[in-house]
Structures are given as structure tokens and as C-alpha cells.
Coordinates of C-alpha atoms in Angstrom, one line a residue:
M1 CA 0.0 0.0 0.0
S2 CA 1.4 3.4 -1.0
P3 CA -0.1 6.8 -0.1
L4 CA -0.3 9.2 -3.0
C5 CA -0.6 12.9 -2.6
N6 CA -2.9 15.3 -4.4
S7 CA -3.7 19.0 -4.0
T8 CA -5.6 18.6 -0.8
G9 CA -4.0 15.7 1.0
C10 CA -3.4 12.0 0.5
E11 CA -5.5 9.0 -0.4
V12 CA -4.8 5.4 0.2
L13 CA -4.4 3.3 -2.9
W14 CA -3.6 -0.3 -3.1
S15 CA -1.3 -1.5 -5.8
G16 CA -2.3 -5.1 -5.8
G17 CA -2.6 -5.7 -9.5
P18 CA -5.3 -4.9 -12.1
G19 CA -8.6 -4.1 -10.6
R20 CA -7.3 -3.7 -7.1
S21 CA -6.8 0.1 -7.1
G22 CA -8.9 1.7 -4.4
S23 CA -10.0 -1.6 -2.8
V24 CA -10.5 -2.1 0.9
A25 CA -7.5 -3.2 2.9
P26 CA -7.5 -6.9 3.7
A27 CA -8.4 -8.0 7.2
G28 CA -5.6 -8.0 9.7
T29 CA -3.5 -5.5 7.7
P30 CA -1.9 -2.9 10.0
P31 CA -2.8 0.7 9.3
P32 CA -0.4 2.6 7.0
P33 CA 2.1 5.1 8.4
P34 CA 1.2 8.8 8.4
A35 CA 1.9 10.4 5.0
C36 CA 2.6 14.0 3.9
G37 CA 3.0 15.3 7.4
L38 CA -0.7 14.9 8.3
S39 CA -1.6 14.4 11.9
H40 CA -4.1 11.6 11.1
P41 CA -3.1 8.3 9.7
V42 CA -4.5 8.8 6.2
G43 CA -6.0 11.5 4.2
F44 CA -9.3 11.8 2.4
R45 CA -10.5 12.5 -1.1
R46 CA -11.0 15.9 -2.7
A47 CA -14.8 15.3 -2.5
D48 CA -14.6 15.4 1.3
V49 CA -13.4 19.1 1.2
G50 CA -16.3 20.7 -0.4
G51 CA -18.5 17.9 -1.7
S52 CA -20.4 15.2 0.1
K53 CA -20.2 15.2 3.9
R54 CA -20.3 11.4 4.2
P55 CA -17.3 9.5 3.0
P56 CA -17.4 6.4 0.8
A57 CA -17.8 3.0 2.3
P58 CA -14.0 2.1 2.2
Y59 CA -13.2 5.1 4.4
K60 CA -15.7 4.6 7.2
A61 CA -12.9 3.3 9.4
V62 CA -10.7 6.4 9.1
W63 CA -13.5 9.0 9.0
A64 CA -14.1 8.9 12.7
A65 CA -10.4 9.2 13.6
G66 CA -9.9 12.5 11.7
A67 CA -13.4 14.0 12.0
A68 CA -12.4 16.6 14.6
D69 CA -9.3 17.7 12.7
R70 CA -11.2 17.9 9.4
A71 CA -14.0 20.1 11.0
G72 CA -11.5 22.8 11.8
R73 CA -9.9 22.7 8.4
R74 CA -13.2 22.8 6.6
V75 CA -14.1 26.1 8.5
E76 CA -10.8 27.6 7.3
L77 CA -11.3 26.5 3.8
R78 CA -14.9 27.9 3.8
R79 CA -13.6 31.3 4.8
T80 CA -10.9 31.2 2.1
G81 CA -13.5 30.3 -0.5
E82 CA -15.8 33.1 0.5
R83 CA -13.0 35.6 0.2
R84 CA -12.0 34.3 -3.3
T85 CA -15.6 34.4 -4.5
R86 CA -15.9 38.1 -3.4
E87 CA -12.6 39.1 -5.2
L88 CA -13.5 37.2 -8.3
S89 CA -16.9 38.8 -8.6
A90 CA -15.3 42.3 -8.1
A91 CA -12.8 41.6 -10.8
Q92 CA -15.5 40.4 -13.2
S93 CA -17.7 43.4 -12.6
S94 CA -14.9 45.9 -13.3
P95 CA -13.3 45.2 -16.7
S96 CA -9.7 46.1 -17.4
P97 CA -9.2 49.5 -19.1
R98 CA -6.6 48.1 -21.4
G99 CA -9.0 46.4 -23.8
T100 CA -10.9 43.2 -24.2
R101 CA -7.8 41.0 -24.6
A102 CA -6.1 42.6 -21.6
G103 CA -9.3 42.2 -19.6
R104 CA -9.2 38.5 -20.2
R105 CA -5.5 38.0 -19.5
G106 CA -4.4 41.1 -17.5
P107 CA -3.7 41.4 -13.8
G108 CA -7.4 42.0 -13.1
S109 CA -8.7 39.0 -15.0
P110 CA -10.3 36.0 -13.3
A111 CA -7.7 33.7 -14.7
F112 CA -4.9 35.8 -13.3
L113 CA -6.6 36.0 -9.9
R114 CA -7.1 32.2 -9.8
R115 CA -3.4 31.7 -10.5
S116 CA -2.5 34.3 -7.8
F117 CA -4.8 32.6 -5.3
A118 CA -3.3 29.2 -6.0
K119 CA 0.2 30.7 -5.3
R120 CA -0.7 33.0 -2.5
A121 CA -3.2 30.9 -0.5
P122 CA -2.5 27.3 -0.9
S123 CA -4.7 24.7 0.7
P124 CA -3.9 24.3 4.4
L125 CA -4.1 20.6 4.0
A126 CA -1.2 20.6 1.4
Q127 CA 2.2 20.0 3.1
P128 CA 5.6 21.0 1.7
E129 CA 6.4 17.3 1.2
C130 CA 3.5 16.8 -1.1
A131 CA 3.4 17.4 -4.8
R132 CA 2.7 21.0 -6.0
P133 CA -1.0 21.6 -6.4
G134 CA -2.1 21.6 -10.0
G135 CA 0.9 19.8 -11.4
N136 CA 2.3 21.1 -14.6
R137 CA -0.4 23.7 -15.0
A138 CA 0.6 25.3 -11.7
R139 CA 4.2 25.4 -12.8
R140 CA 3.3 27.1 -16.1
S141 CA 1.2 29.6 -14.2
L142 CA 4.1 30.4 -11.9
G143 CA 6.3 30.9 -14.9
R144 CA 4.1 33.4 -16.7
P145 CA 4.7 36.4 -14.3
G146 CA 8.4 35.6 -14.6
Q147 CA 8.2 35.9 -18.4
R148 CA 6.5 39.3 -18.2
A149 CA 9.2 40.4 -15.8
R150 CA 12.0 39.2 -18.1
R151 CA 10.5 41.2 -20.9
A152 CA 10.5 44.2 -18.6
R153 CA 14.1 43.8 -17.8
G154 CA 15.0 44.5 -21.4
R155 CA 13.7 48.0 -21.0
A156 CA 15.2 50.9 -19.1
P157 CA 15.0 50.8 -15.3
R158 CA 11.8 52.3 -13.9
E159 CA 9.8 52.3 -10.8
A160 CA 7.3 49.4 -10.5
A161 CA 4.6 48.8 -8.0
C162 CA 5.0 45.9 -5.6
A163 CA 3.4 42.7 -6.7
Q164 CA 0.6 41.3 -4.6
D165 CA 1.9 37.8 -5.0
E166 CA 4.6 36.8 -2.6
R167 CA 6.2 34.7 -5.3
R168 CA 6.4 37.7 -7.7
W169 CA 9.2 40.2 -7.1
R170 CA 8.6 42.3 -4.1
C171 CA 10.6 45.5 -4.8
R172 CA 9.8 49.1 -5.3
R173 CA 12.5 49.4 -8.0
L174 CA 12.5 46.8 -10.7
D175 CA 16.0 45.4 -10.5
F176 CA 17.7 43.9 -13.5
G177 CA 18.5 40.3 -13.2
A178 CA 16.6 39.8 -9.9
A179 CA 15.2 36.4 -9.2
P180 CA 11.9 35.6 -7.5
P181 CA 12.1 35.0 -3.7
G182 CA 12.9 31.4 -2.8
A183 CA 14.6 30.7 -6.1
T184 CA 17.5 28.4 -6.2
P185 CA 21.1 29.8 -6.7
E186 CA 21.2 28.3 -10.1
R187 CA 18.0 29.9 -11.2
A188 CA 19.1 33.3 -9.8
R189 CA 22.4 33.0 -11.7
R190 CA 20.6 32.2 -15.0
A191 CA 18.3 35.2 -14.5
T192 CA 21.2 37.5 -14.0
M193 CA 23.0 36.2 -17.1
R194 CA 19.9 36.6 -19.2
A195 CA 19.5 40.2 -18.0
R196 CA 23.1 41.4 -18.6
P197 CA 23.1 41.4 -22.4
Q198 CA 19.7 43.2 -22.5
V199 CA 20.9 45.8 -20.1
C200 CA 24.1 46.4 -22.1
E201 CA 22.1 46.6 -25.4
A202 CA 19.7 49.1 -23.9
L203 CA 22.5 51.3 -22.5
L204 CA 24.5 51.2 -25.7
F205 CA 21.5 52.0 -27.9
A206 CA 20.6 55.0 -25.7
L207 CA 24.2 56.2 -25.8
A208 CA 24.2 55.9 -29.6
L209 CA 21.1 58.0 -29.9
Q210 CA 22.6 60.7 -27.7
T211 CA 26.1 60.8 -29.3
G212 CA 25.2 59.9 -32.9
V213 CA 28.6 58.4 -33.6
C214 CA 29.2 57.8 -37.3
Y215 CA 30.9 54.4 -37.2
G216 CA 31.4 54.3 -41.0
I217 CA 34.4 56.6 -41.1
K218 CA 35.8 56.2 -37.6
W219 CA 38.6 54.2 -39.1
L220 CA 40.1 57.5 -40.4
A221 CA 41.5 57.9 -37.0
L222 CA 44.2 55.5 -38.3
S223 CA 45.9 58.6 -39.7
K224 CA 47.0 59.3 -36.1
T225 CA 48.7 55.9 -35.7
P226 CA 52.2 56.4 -34.4
A227 CA 55.1 55.4 -36.5
A228 CA 56.6 53.3 -33.6
L229 CA 53.7 50.8 -34.0
A230 CA 55.2 48.2 -36.3
L231 CA 51.9 46.4 -37.1
N232 CA 53.6 43.1 -37.6
Q233 CA 51.7 41.1 -35.0
T234 CA 48.0 40.3 -34.6
Q235 CA 47.7 41.8 -31.1
H236 CA 48.6 45.2 -32.6
C237 CA 45.1 45.3 -34.2
K238 CA 43.5 45.9 -30.8
Q239 CA 45.7 49.0 -30.4
L240 CA 44.4 50.7 -33.5
E241 CA 41.8 53.3 -32.9
G242 CA 38.4 53.6 -34.6
L243 CA 37.9 50.0 -35.8
V244 CA 34.8 47.9 -35.3
S245 CA 35.0 44.2 -34.6
A246 CA 34.7 43.2 -38.2
Q247 CA 37.6 45.5 -39.2
V248 CA 39.7 44.1 -36.3
Q249 CA 39.1 40.6 -37.6
L250 CA 40.1 41.7 -41.1
C251 CA 43.2 43.3 -39.7
R252 CA 44.2 40.0 -38.0
S253 CA 43.6 37.9 -41.2
N254 CA 45.3 40.5 -43.5
L255 CA 47.9 42.1 -41.4
E256 CA 50.0 43.2 -44.4
L257 CA 47.1 45.5 -45.5
M258 CA 47.2 47.7 -42.4
H259 CA 50.2 49.8 -43.5
T260 CA 48.4 50.6 -46.7
I261 CA 45.1 51.4 -44.9
V262 CA 46.9 53.7 -42.5
H263 CA 48.4 55.5 -45.5
A264 CA 45.0 55.8 -47.1
A265 CA 43.6 57.4 -44.0
R266 CA 46.3 60.1 -44.2
E267 CA 45.7 60.6 -47.9
V268 CA 41.9 61.2 -47.2
T269 CA 42.7 64.1 -44.9
K270 CA 45.2 65.7 -47.4
A271 CA 42.9 65.3 -50.4
C272 CA 39.8 66.6 -48.6
R273 CA 41.6 69.7 -47.2
R274 CA 43.1 70.4 -50.7
A275 CA 39.7 70.0 -52.5
F276 CA 37.8 72.3 -50.1
A277 CA 40.5 74.9 -49.4
D278 CA 38.3 77.5 -51.2
M279 CA 35.0 76.6 -49.4
R280 CA 33.5 77.7 -46.1
W281 CA 33.5 74.1 -45.0
N282 CA 37.2 73.2 -45.4
C283 CA 37.1 69.6 -44.2
S284 CA 38.6 70.5 -40.8
S285 CA 36.3 68.2 -38.9
I286 CA 37.9 65.2 -40.4
E287 CA 41.0 65.8 -38.3
L288 CA 38.9 65.2 -35.1
A289 CA 38.5 61.5 -35.9
P290 CA 37.1 59.4 -34.3
N291 CA 35.2 62.1 -32.4
Y292 CA 33.5 64.0 -35.2
L293 CA 31.2 66.9 -35.0
L294 CA 27.6 67.0 -36.3
D295 CA 28.6 68.0 -39.8
L296 CA 29.9 64.4 -40.3
E297 CA 27.7 62.6 -37.8
R298 CA 24.4 63.5 -39.5
G299 CA 23.4 62.6 -43.1
T300 CA 24.6 65.9 -44.5
R301 CA 26.1 66.7 -47.9
E302 CA 29.6 67.0 -46.3
S303 CA 29.4 63.5 -44.8
A304 CA 28.3 62.1 -48.2
F305 CA 31.5 63.5 -49.7
V306 CA 33.8 62.1 -46.9
Y307 CA 32.2 58.7 -47.2
A308 CA 32.7 58.6 -50.9
L309 CA 36.3 59.9 -50.7
S310 CA 37.3 57.5 -48.0
A311 CA 35.9 54.5 -49.9
A312 CA 37.8 55.6 -53.0
A313 CA 41.0 56.3 -51.1
I314 CA 41.3 52.9 -49.5
S315 CA 40.7 51.1 -52.8
H316 CA 43.1 53.5 -54.5
A317 CA 45.9 52.8 -52.0
I318 CA 45.5 49.0 -52.1
A319 CA 45.5 48.9 -55.9
R320 CA 48.7 51.0 -56.0
A321 CA 50.3 48.9 -53.3
C322 CA 49.7 45.8 -55.5
T323 CA 51.5 47.5 -58.4
S324 CA 54.5 48.5 -56.3
G325 CA 54.8 45.0 -54.8
D326 CA 54.1 46.1 -51.2
L327 CA 51.4 43.5 -50.8
P328 CA 52.4 39.8 -51.1
G329 CA 48.8 38.7 -51.6
C330 CA 48.3 40.5 -55.0
S331 CA 50.3 41.4 -58.1
C332 CA 49.8 43.6 -61.2
G333 CA 46.4 44.0 -62.8
P334 CA 45.2 41.8 -65.7
V335 CA 46.0 42.7 -69.3
P336 CA 43.0 44.4 -71.0
G337 CA 41.2 42.3 -73.6
E338 CA 40.8 45.2 -76.1
P339 CA 43.6 46.1 -78.5
P340 CA 45.8 49.0 -77.4
G341 CA 45.7 50.9 -80.7
P342 CA 48.1 51.4 -83.6
G343 CA 51.7 51.7 -82.5
N344 CA 50.9 50.6 -78.9
R345 CA 51.4 47.4 -77.0
W346 CA 50.2 46.2 -73.6
G347 CA 53.0 45.9 -71.1
G348 CA 54.2 47.2 -67.8
C349 CA 52.4 46.7 -64.5
A350 CA 48.8 47.8 -64.4
D351 CA 47.1 48.9 -61.1
N352 CA 45.1 46.0 -59.7
L353 CA 41.8 47.8 -59.3
S354 CA 39.7 44.7 -58.9
Y355 CA 41.6 43.6 -55.8
G356 CA 41.6 47.1 -54.4
L357 CA 37.9 47.4 -54.8
L358 CA 37.3 44.0 -53.2
M359 CA 39.4 44.6 -50.1
G360 CA 38.5 48.2 -49.8
A361 CA 34.8 47.5 -49.8
K362 CA 35.2 44.8 -47.2
F363 CA 37.0 47.2 -44.8
S364 CA 35.2 50.5 -45.4
D365 CA 31.7 49.0 -45.6
A366 CA 32.1 46.8 -42.5
P367 CA 30.8 49.4 -40.0
M368 CA 27.6 50.0 -42.0
K369 CA 26.7 46.3 -42.1
V370 CA 26.8 46.0 -38.3
K371 CA 23.3 45.8 -36.7
K372 CA 22.1 48.5 -34.3
T373 CA 24.5 51.2 -35.5
G374 CA 22.1 53.9 -36.6
S375 CA 18.9 54.2 -38.6
Q376 CA 18.3 52.3 -41.8
A377 CA 18.1 55.5 -43.8
N378 CA 21.7 56.6 -42.8
K379 CA 23.0 53.1 -43.5
L380 CA 21.5 53.2 -47.0
M381 CA 22.8 56.7 -47.7
R382 CA 26.4 55.8 -46.5
L383 CA 26.5 52.6 -48.5
H384 CA 25.3 54.4 -51.6
N385 CA 27.8 57.2 -51.3
S386 CA 30.6 54.7 -50.7
E387 CA 29.7 53.0 -53.9
V388 CA 29.7 56.3 -55.7
G389 CA 33.2 56.9 -54.5
R390 CA 34.3 53.5 -55.9
Q391 CA 32.5 54.3 -59.1
A392 CA 34.5 57.5 -59.5
L393 CA 37.6 55.5 -58.9
R394 CA 36.7 53.2 -61.7
A395 CA 36.1 56.1 -64.0
S396 CA 39.6 57.4 -63.2
L397 CA 41.2 54.3 -64.7
E398 CA 43.0 55.5 -67.9
M399 CA 45.7 54.2 -70.3
K400 CA 49.2 55.3 -69.6
C401 CA 52.0 54.8 -72.1
K402 CA 55.8 55.1 -72.2
C403 CA 57.8 55.6 -75.4
H404 CA 60.5 53.4 -76.8
G405 CA 62.8 54.0 -79.7
V406 CA 66.1 55.3 -81.0
S407 CA 66.8 58.8 -79.6
G408 CA 63.4 59.1 -78.2
S409 CA 61.6 58.7 -81.5
C410 CA 58.7 56.9 -79.7
S411 CA 58.3 54.4 -82.5
I412 CA 56.8 51.9 -80.0
R413 CA 54.8 52.7 -76.9
T414 CA 54.2 50.4 -74.0
C415 CA 50.8 51.0 -72.4
W416 CA 49.0 49.9 -69.3
K417 CA 45.9 50.7 -67.3
G418 CA 46.6 53.1 -64.3
L419 CA 44.6 55.1 -61.9
Q420 CA 44.7 58.9 -61.7
E421 CA 46.0 60.6 -58.6
L422 CA 43.7 60.7 -55.6
R423 CA 43.4 64.5 -55.8
D424 CA 41.9 64.1 -59.3
V425 CA 39.3 61.7 -57.9
A426 CA 38.6 64.1 -55.0
A427 CA 38.0 66.9 -57.6
D428 CA 35.5 64.7 -59.4
L429 CA 33.7 63.9 -56.2
K430 CA 33.6 67.6 -55.3
T431 CA 31.7 68.2 -58.5
R432 CA 29.2 65.6 -57.5
Y433 CA 29.1 67.1 -54.0
L434 CA 27.9 70.4 -55.5
S435 CA 25.1 68.7 -57.4
A436 CA 24.2 66.2 -54.7
T437 CA 20.5 65.2 -54.4
K438 CA 18.5 65.4 -51.2
V439 CA 16.6 62.2 -50.6
V440 CA 14.0 60.7 -48.2
H441 CA 13.5 57.2 -46.9
R442 CA 10.1 56.1 -48.3
P443 CA 8.4 52.7 -48.8
M444 CA 8.3 51.6 -52.4
G445 CA 6.7 48.2 -52.8
T446 CA 7.5 45.9 -49.9
R447 CA 10.7 47.8 -48.8
K448 CA 11.9 51.3 -48.1
H449 CA 14.2 53.1 -50.6
L450 CA 16.0 56.4 -50.9
V451 CA 14.0 58.6 -53.4
P452 CA 14.6 62.2 -54.3
K453 CA 12.7 64.6 -52.0
D454 CA 11.7 67.1 -54.7
L455 CA 11.6 64.9 -57.8
D456 CA 9.6 61.9 -56.7
I457 CA 9.3 60.4 -60.2
R458 CA 13.0 60.3 -61.1
P459 CA 14.9 57.6 -59.2
V460 CA 18.3 58.2 -57.6
K461 CA 21.2 57.7 -60.0
D462 CA 24.0 55.4 -59.1
S463 CA 26.6 58.1 -59.9
E464 CA 25.3 61.0 -57.8
L465 CA 25.8 61.7 -54.1
V466 CA 22.8 61.8 -51.8
Y467 CA 22.1 63.3 -48.4
L468 CA 19.3 63.3 -45.9
Q469 CA 19.7 66.6 -44.0
S470 CA 20.5 70.1 -45.1
S471 CA 23.8 71.6 -44.0
P472 CA 24.2 75.0 -42.1
D473 CA 25.9 77.9 -43.9
F474 CA 29.1 77.4 -41.8
C475 CA 29.5 81.2 -41.4
M476 CA 29.6 81.4 -37.6
K477 CA 31.2 78.9 -35.2
N478 CA 28.6 76.6 -33.7
E479 CA 29.6 73.2 -32.4
K480 CA 26.0 72.1 -32.0
V481 CA 25.7 71.9 -35.8
G482 CA 29.3 71.1 -36.5
S483 CA 30.3 74.6 -37.9
H484 CA 33.8 76.0 -37.2
G485 CA 33.0 79.3 -38.8
T486 CA 35.0 81.3 -41.3
Q487 CA 36.7 83.8 -38.9
D488 CA 40.4 84.3 -39.7
R489 CA 40.0 82.3 -42.9
Q490 CA 42.0 83.6 -45.9
C491 CA 40.0 84.9 -48.9
N492 CA 40.7 86.2 -52.4
K493 CA 39.8 89.8 -52.9
T494 CA 39.9 89.6 -56.7
S495 CA 38.0 86.3 -57.1
N496 CA 34.3 85.8 -58.0
G497 CA 34.1 82.2 -56.8
S498 CA 33.6 80.5 -53.5
D499 CA 36.9 81.8 -52.2
S500 CA 36.0 85.4 -52.7
C501 CA 36.0 87.6 -49.6
D502 CA 32.2 88.4 -50.0
L503 CA 31.2 84.7 -49.9
M504 CA 33.9 83.4 -47.6
C505 CA 33.4 86.1 -45.0
C506 CA 29.5 86.0 -45.2
G507 CA 29.4 89.8 -45.5
R508 CA 31.2 90.5 -42.3
G509 CA 34.2 92.1 -44.0
Y510 CA 37.9 91.3 -44.0
N511 CA 41.2 92.5 -42.7
P512 CA 44.3 93.0 -44.9
Y513 CA 47.8 92.1 -43.9
T514 CA 51.2 91.8 -45.6
D515 CA 53.3 88.6 -45.8
R516 CA 56.9 88.0 -46.9
V517 CA 57.3 85.0 -49.2
V518 CA 60.6 83.3 -50.0
E519 CA 60.8 81.4 -53.3
R520 CA 63.2 80.1 -55.9
C521 CA 63.9 82.3 -58.9
H522 CA 66.4 82.8 -61.8
C523 CA 66.8 79.1 -62.3
K524 CA 69.5 77.9 -64.8
Y525 CA 70.1 74.5 -66.4
H526 CA 73.7 73.2 -66.6
W527 CA 75.0 70.5 -68.9
C528 CA 74.8 67.8 -67.7
C529 CA 72.6 67.6 -65.7
Y530 CA 71.6 69.9 -62.9
V531 CA 69.7 73.1 -62.2
T532 CA 70.7 76.0 -60.0
C533 CA 68.3 78.6 -58.6
R534 CA 68.5 81.7 -56.5
R535 CA 66.3 82.5 -53.5
C536 CA 64.1 85.6 -53.9
E537 CA 61.9 87.3 -51.3
R538 CA 58.8 89.3 -52.1
T539 CA 56.0 90.9 -50.1
V540 CA 52.4 90.0 -50.8
E541 CA 49.1 91.3 -49.5
R542 CA 46.6 88.9 -48.0
Y543 CA 43.1 89.1 -46.5
V544 CA 41.4 87.3 -43.7
C545 CA 37.8 87.3 -42.7
K546 CA 36.7 89.3 -39.7

């Protein structure tokens, strides 16, 4: 005979084979030992709690022994049932304000209250050694409030009301990673581990919204890499500033590329400052990498140019490094399939543009392909402008030739495909900067695309730069919008272009000053083969904006 527990107590069942379950104990059998911590020898069926007052025939022997104890317990159960009935009727009469579905499943719903009662006020007949009332259903109901709390842990910390249920979290401040009271150490540890990534993601996302860091061109901070850093070991990749995890991984797997990429970052700064020397915005913000101002953090026309130039510069540097033999993983470019023309022949070492575009795109586009690094519109804009820069680099590929023959007769010319200088590519991108198109992020079909804001019919061309936000006039210094101002900038008094004193100084006027310039003059060629010059000094008049 084995006593089995249920939600209210225990019942005696005989396991004497088929058909013997629930039968009367044979004569002469000693009474079973007390089970489940009850004071009486055996328990009773669920029907005895709130059903019939007379027990079935097999339990007449034990009914008299526990009658007094059961009478007191029934009084307590009756009071508990009356209290539950009042609360259930009050909950059903006042629907939840959050809607029909919330009224059925919310904290004020009858189903929720039943689960709360089952957890808060268990039957006084149930002992800790017995099975949990309700079985798996009770365990699922106990897990539902925990699921709601885990979803709440993914949000920012906030004040929460104390739960009525003792098994729910009793705290005035909703703590991340907290476990319900009475949880085992293993369960508390798992709850904390689940909460940590959600807390970190929430804090990082809030920080990204406040700072607006443009991850796509933070790698331009490599221009500040000290020369003492050899970059010949993989652990050096962690010491480089401005790289995301994908770029660090690319650095480890292609360590020989990093010297070329550092050189490209420096060339971007030089080419940008040279191209915009006669403009109000003179690309000075690029020297603040990786902590840019808002002129490069937002989707402005200036950021579109810098993204395009940086993508072109890194591919340009890698392609040139293959030609010079600085990279062991690549060689000269392929020989073109078309004929070179009359009197010409293909030869030399062409710039390996295909390898430069491949590796350059992997490195420069890696930050834009990381999730949770800005809005989708900014990602699409930056990827588009980076591709425009690589397209401008492809257009700069031209045929270069060298003459051969007796006494320089150039009877035969050896030709190859070579890239123009980066300053020429920057000049081409500046022309596209001046004619850039303002776009908006709109749904077209099943996905959102960048479409022109003013010309909704014409799609965005693959060869034009795009931007999302208008730029300030950059006349006055205002760090909130990323403007350094034009005070003390040099201007050209006789020019009618963008470097004129009227446009550069924004109508504020200018101050003249004199400057002494030393230069070479009176140069003479001597046979063979050198040139001698004299040093001359002259005074020039210059103008700076007020």
C-alpha cells in the first residue's frame, strides 16, 4: 500500500494488481504510516473538502479518527473560498481599461486571480512534502509572471509597484537580473546572465542615440597611428583606434594590408583639405577622428563627400600597393582584352583595381553592415555614397604609355591601365558634391528606398551623391551643428568664386595684412645635368575674414 498525494492531502491506494486500485485493505493489515506530514493516519478524497459530507464505504474506518481535525480545516477552507468568491466577482464586474484582450488576461482578469490565489493561499491541507497543487499547470502559471518580468528587464530601469503575489518580485525598484524570492542559486544565476546582455544593449542604444557616432568613417583615426607601432603582430590590431570588430578581424587575417590602410587614412585628410580649401567648409572636422562633430555625424552633404572619398581612397591605396609590390597577396592587374591601338602594345604593370575594390569595400563598408548602429536611412545613404566613390575611382582608370625607340623617336609605346591621382578623384567627387540630391526614406513596394525629395518620379542615379539633412551655412562657429565658422580664414579679394571675400566672410568684411614670401627664382640649367636657382623674397598682401 502506497499513499499518493494530491492538491488537498493524500488518499490510500492499493497497488495489488489490475482491478485492485482503491479496494478495501484486507483484514488484519496494520494501518499505514502517516503520510505527507498529516496528523491523522491517512487523508481523504477531494470530494470530502467541499463535496459530500459522508465518506465512501471504504473510508468509514478512518472517518471517525480524523473528524475533529477535518472540521476545523473545513471552516478555514470555507472562509478562504468566500474571500476568493468576493474578489472574483469584483474583478469580473470591473473590466480592465486596457481592452478586451487585456481584460481576459491582464492582472485584473479572473484567470490571473485564480493563479494568484493558487500561489498566495495554498490549501492548508497541502504540506511541503506533497506534490505541488495543480501539477504542470501550476508550474506554467508560476512561470508566466516571470516571463513578463523578463521582458520588462530588457527596457530601461523604472519604478514598479510591488506585486501582490509573494512569489512575484517584491521590490519598489525593478532590479535587472533579480530572481523571485525562494529561487535556487542556479535559477538566480541564469536570470542574472539573461539580463546582462539586455541591459548592455539598452544602454549602448541609448548612448548611440545621444552621441550619434558615425561608425562608418571612424577608421580615419588611423591617420594618427604612431610610426613606432610596427603592425607586424595580430595583437597590434587591438591598439588601432576607430575600428569595429569586423575590421579588427580583417586586420588579423590580412595584417599586411594595415600599413596601406593607414596610408589611405592620411591621404583622405590631405585630399579633402586640398579640395575644399576655397570653401566655407574646409574639411577641418575630419581631423577630429574618431570624435566627429555633427557635420559628419548626420546625413549631410559633407558627410556624403567624406564617405565617398574614404571609400575611393582605401581602394586606390590598395590597388597602387599591389602594383608596387608592397602586398604579397596580390600582383599587377590583368592585361586588358581590347587592342591598345596602332603603334601601342600592352605591357608594364597595371594597377590591380579589382583587388583594391574588393578589399577596400570589405574594410570600409564593414561598420555600415553591423546591426544596431544607426537608422536604416543613414546606412543606405552611406553605403550608396561609398559605392559612388568607388565608381568615381573606376572612371579614373586610364591608359598610360611610355615611349621606346632610338633617340626618343617613340616608334613603339608600351601602355598599361593606371589610376589617376587621388586629388583628381577628389576633384571629381567635389563636382558631384555640389550637385548632390536630397533624398528621403520612403516605402516603395515591400521595402523602403531612398528617393529624391523634390523629384519623386526620377529615381536616384548610381553616380550621384545623396544626403538626408541640409547643412548649415558654416558662417559662424557653432559646435552644435558642427560649424567651425570662417573667422580668420583667408579669402581672395579679386576672385568671384567661393573663395571670394564676399562669400567666404559671409558679408562680415575682411582685414588685410602683408606677408613676406621666399621662393626660388632665376633658375638655370647646366649640362649635364643639374639646375641652379636663387632665393628671392617678395611681399604679398593677403586678406582674412573678420
